[in-house]
Amino acid sequence: MILRQGPARIGRLLAVTATVLVLLGAALAGWAWWRPDPEPRPQVVANNVSERPRVCLAADSATAARGDTVSAVWTALQRSAAARSSNLQQFVEPAADPARAQALLAGLLNRHCALVVTVGPAFATAIAPVGGSSPATVFVSVDSGLTTPPPHTTLLDPADLPAGLDAALSTATATATSGPGR
C-alpha cells in the first residue's frame, strides 16, 4: 500500500520518521546527561560505636627497631586495657623529628584517644605543642629522654611500665567516660 502512494510520499514519511527518531534520541541523551544526581551518599564518620575508651600507643619506627621498649609498653597496655575493656591501637610511624610526630599526635587526638602513650624522644617533644589542645587526653611518655614533663604528661621509666600505665589508664578511663564526645 505504501508503494502505491509514490516515491515522494515515501520520502516524506521516511523524513518524518527519521526526524522523530532523532528528536527522541536527543531527548533521551539530554535526560541521561542532565538528569539530577541521585541522593548524595551519607558521610561516613568513624565513631567509637563500642563507647569504650580508646588507648593509643605512638612510637617512631627507629625507636621501635632499637630495642624492646615498644613491645614491653604494648604488652603492658594490652594487659591493662583488657582489664578495663578499652580499645587499644598501636601506631609505629617513621617520625624521626618532632614536626612529623606532632602531625601524627594531632591525628591521634582527632581519633579521640583518651590515653596517648608515646615511646621515644620525637613523640615526647611533640606532646607540648599538641597536648594543650586536648586537656582531657592523658599523655604518658616512656623512654623519652626528657627531664621535665610537658603539660598533662607523665614521664615513665621502662622499669615502671605495668604500674605506671595501669594508673594512667585508670585516670584516662575515668576522664573518657565522663567527658563529652567519647
Short mmCIF file of C-alpha atoms in Angstrom, two decimals:
data_model
loop_
_atom_site.label_atom_id
_atom_site.label_comp_id
_atom_site.label_asym_id
_atom_site.label_seq_id
_atom_site.Cartn_x
_atom_site.Cartn_y
_atom_site.Cartn_z
CA MET A 1 0.00 0.00 0.00
CA ILE A 2 2.87 2.37 0.76
CA LEU A 3 4.42 1.60 -2.59
CA ARG A 4 1.27 2.76 -4.37
CA GLN A 5 1.47 6.24 -2.87
CA GLY A 6 4.52 7.17 -4.83
CA PRO A 7 8.13 7.95 -4.17
CA ALA A 8 7.53 11.50 -2.94
CA ARG A 9 5.14 10.35 -0.26
CA ILE A 10 7.55 7.61 0.87
CA GLY A 11 10.39 10.14 1.10
CA ARG A 12 8.31 12.44 3.31
CA LEU A 13 7.29 9.51 5.51
CA LEU A 14 10.94 8.47 5.92
CA ALA A 15 11.97 12.07 6.66
CA VAL A 16 9.26 12.44 9.32
CA THR A 17 10.18 9.06 10.86
CA ALA A 18 13.88 9.94 10.88
CA THR A 19 13.14 13.35 12.44
CA VAL A 20 11.02 11.79 15.16
CA LEU A 21 13.75 9.22 15.91
CA VAL A 22 16.45 11.90 16.05
CA LEU A 23 14.36 14.07 18.37
CA LEU A 24 13.57 11.06 20.56
CA GLY A 25 17.27 10.13 20.69
CA ALA A 26 18.23 13.72 21.53
CA ALA A 27 15.64 13.84 24.30
CA LEU A 28 16.88 10.55 25.73
CA ALA A 29 20.51 11.70 25.57
CA GLY A 30 19.59 15.02 27.19
CA TRP A 31 17.76 13.26 30.01
CA ALA A 32 20.71 10.92 30.59
CA TRP A 33 23.19 13.82 30.54
CA TRP A 34 21.29 16.38 32.62
CA ARG A 35 19.28 14.19 34.97
CA PRO A 36 19.56 15.14 38.64
CA ASP A 37 22.16 13.35 40.69
CA PRO A 38 20.92 10.55 42.89
CA GLU A 39 20.70 11.19 46.61
CA PRO A 40 24.14 12.10 47.95
CA ARG A 41 25.83 9.38 49.91
CA PRO A 42 25.89 9.99 53.64
CA GLN A 43 29.27 10.98 55.01
CA VAL A 44 30.95 8.13 56.81
CA VAL A 45 32.21 9.12 60.22
CA ALA A 46 34.45 6.77 62.14
CA ASN A 47 32.84 6.66 65.54
CA ASN A 48 33.70 4.57 68.51
CA VAL A 49 30.50 2.54 68.49
CA SER A 50 31.59 0.45 71.47
CA GLU A 51 31.71 3.61 73.63
CA ARG A 52 34.85 2.23 75.28
CA PRO A 53 37.83 4.50 75.92
CA ARG A 54 40.44 4.45 73.17
CA VAL A 55 44.10 3.98 74.17
CA CYS A 56 46.77 4.79 71.58
CA LEU A 57 50.44 3.86 71.55
CA ALA A 58 52.64 6.04 69.32
CA ALA A 59 56.29 5.32 68.57
CA ASP A 60 58.66 6.09 65.77
CA SER A 61 59.99 3.19 63.76
CA ALA A 62 63.62 3.93 64.67
CA THR A 63 62.85 3.67 68.41
CA ALA A 64 60.84 0.51 67.81
CA ALA A 65 63.73 -1.08 65.91
CA ARG A 66 66.31 -0.17 68.59
CA GLY A 67 65.02 -2.28 71.43
CA ASP A 68 62.28 -3.97 73.35
CA THR A 69 60.74 -0.85 74.91
CA VAL A 70 57.87 -0.55 72.42
CA SER A 71 56.96 -4.23 72.71
CA ALA A 72 57.15 -4.04 76.53
CA VAL A 73 54.84 -1.00 76.53
CA TRP A 74 52.46 -2.73 74.11
CA THR A 75 52.30 -5.84 76.31
CA ALA A 76 51.66 -3.80 79.45
CA LEU A 77 48.97 -1.77 77.66
CA GLN A 78 47.27 -4.92 76.41
CA ARG A 79 47.03 -6.29 79.94
CA SER A 80 45.76 -3.02 81.41
CA ALA A 81 43.32 -2.34 78.57
CA ALA A 82 41.85 -5.85 78.72
CA ALA A 83 41.14 -5.44 82.43
CA ARG A 84 39.31 -2.15 81.74
CA SER A 85 37.58 -3.01 78.44
CA SER A 86 39.40 -0.35 76.45
CA ASN A 87 40.08 -0.22 72.73
CA LEU A 88 43.81 -0.34 72.10
CA GLN A 89 45.63 0.82 68.97
CA GLN A 90 49.32 0.86 68.11
CA PHE A 91 50.90 3.33 65.69
CA VAL A 92 54.55 2.85 64.77
CA GLU A 93 55.42 5.52 62.24
CA PRO A 94 58.64 6.81 60.63
CA ALA A 95 58.64 10.04 62.63
CA ALA A 96 62.29 10.93 63.04
CA ASP A 97 61.67 14.55 64.00
CA PRO A 98 59.18 16.28 66.34
CA ALA A 99 57.42 18.07 63.45
CA ARG A 100 56.35 14.77 61.86
CA ALA A 101 55.49 13.33 65.27
CA GLN A 102 53.40 16.41 66.05
CA ALA A 103 51.24 15.81 62.97
CA LEU A 104 50.74 12.17 63.93
CA LEU A 105 49.84 13.08 67.52
CA ALA A 106 47.28 15.59 66.24
CA GLY A 107 45.74 12.74 64.26
CA LEU A 108 45.50 10.61 67.39
CA LEU A 109 43.74 13.44 69.22
CA ASN A 110 41.34 13.63 66.30
CA ARG A 111 40.61 9.93 66.87
CA HIS A 112 39.65 10.82 70.47
CA CYS A 113 42.29 8.75 72.22
CA ALA A 114 41.66 9.05 75.96
CA LEU A 115 45.22 7.94 76.72
CA VAL A 116 48.18 8.52 74.41
CA VAL A 117 51.35 6.64 75.31
CA THR A 118 54.45 7.73 73.41
CA VAL A 119 57.79 5.99 73.19
CA GLY A 120 60.96 7.81 72.20
CA PRO A 121 62.16 11.40 72.07
CA ALA A 122 60.45 12.53 68.83
CA PHE A 123 56.94 11.94 70.15
CA ALA A 124 57.78 13.16 73.67
CA THR A 125 58.93 16.52 72.28
CA ALA A 126 55.78 16.78 70.15
CA ILE A 127 53.41 16.44 73.12
CA ALA A 128 53.84 20.02 74.38
CA PRO A 129 52.52 21.84 71.28
CA VAL A 130 49.75 19.32 70.61
CA GLY A 131 48.66 18.33 74.11
CA GLY A 132 47.32 21.72 75.09
CA SER A 133 44.51 21.45 72.54
CA SER A 134 43.08 18.42 74.33
CA PRO A 135 43.27 18.80 78.11
CA ALA A 136 41.01 15.77 78.61
CA THR A 137 43.58 13.47 77.00
CA VAL A 138 46.09 11.83 79.32
CA PHE A 139 49.65 11.62 77.96
CA VAL A 140 52.34 9.22 79.12
CA SER A 141 55.84 9.35 77.67
CA VAL A 142 58.11 6.31 78.07
CA ASP A 143 61.86 6.40 77.50
CA SER A 144 61.63 9.98 76.26
CA GLY A 145 64.97 11.37 77.37
CA LEU A 146 63.12 14.37 78.84
CA THR A 147 63.83 15.55 82.36
CA THR A 148 60.80 17.86 82.70
CA PRO A 149 57.44 16.55 81.55
CA PRO A 150 55.32 18.61 79.14
CA PRO A 151 51.93 19.78 80.48
CA HIS A 152 49.38 16.98 81.01
CA THR A 153 52.14 14.38 80.66
CA THR A 154 53.59 11.72 82.92
CA LEU A 155 57.14 10.56 82.27
CA LEU A 156 57.67 6.84 82.84
CA ASP A 157 60.82 4.80 83.04
CA PRO A 158 60.54 1.45 81.22
CA ALA A 159 61.04 -0.31 84.58
CA ASP A 160 57.82 1.29 85.94
CA LEU A 161 55.64 0.21 83.00
CA PRO A 162 52.93 -2.04 84.36
CA ALA A 163 52.04 0.03 87.42
CA GLY A 164 52.54 3.42 85.76
CA LEU A 165 50.46 2.54 82.70
CA ASP A 166 47.75 1.00 84.84
CA ALA A 167 47.45 4.21 86.87
CA ALA A 168 47.38 6.35 83.72
CA LEU A 169 44.74 4.12 82.17
CA SER A 170 42.60 4.43 85.31
CA THR A 171 42.77 8.22 85.03
CA ALA A 172 42.08 8.19 81.29
CA THR A 173 39.16 5.78 81.68
CA ALA A 174 37.54 7.98 84.32
CA THR A 175 38.01 11.07 82.14
CA ALA A 176 36.80 9.39 78.94
CA THR A 177 33.61 8.01 80.40
CA SER A 178 32.62 11.36 81.90
CA GLY A 179 33.82 13.65 79.11
CA PRO A 180 31.75 14.81 76.13
CA GLY A 181 32.11 13.23 72.70
CA ARG A 182 33.65 9.97 73.80
#
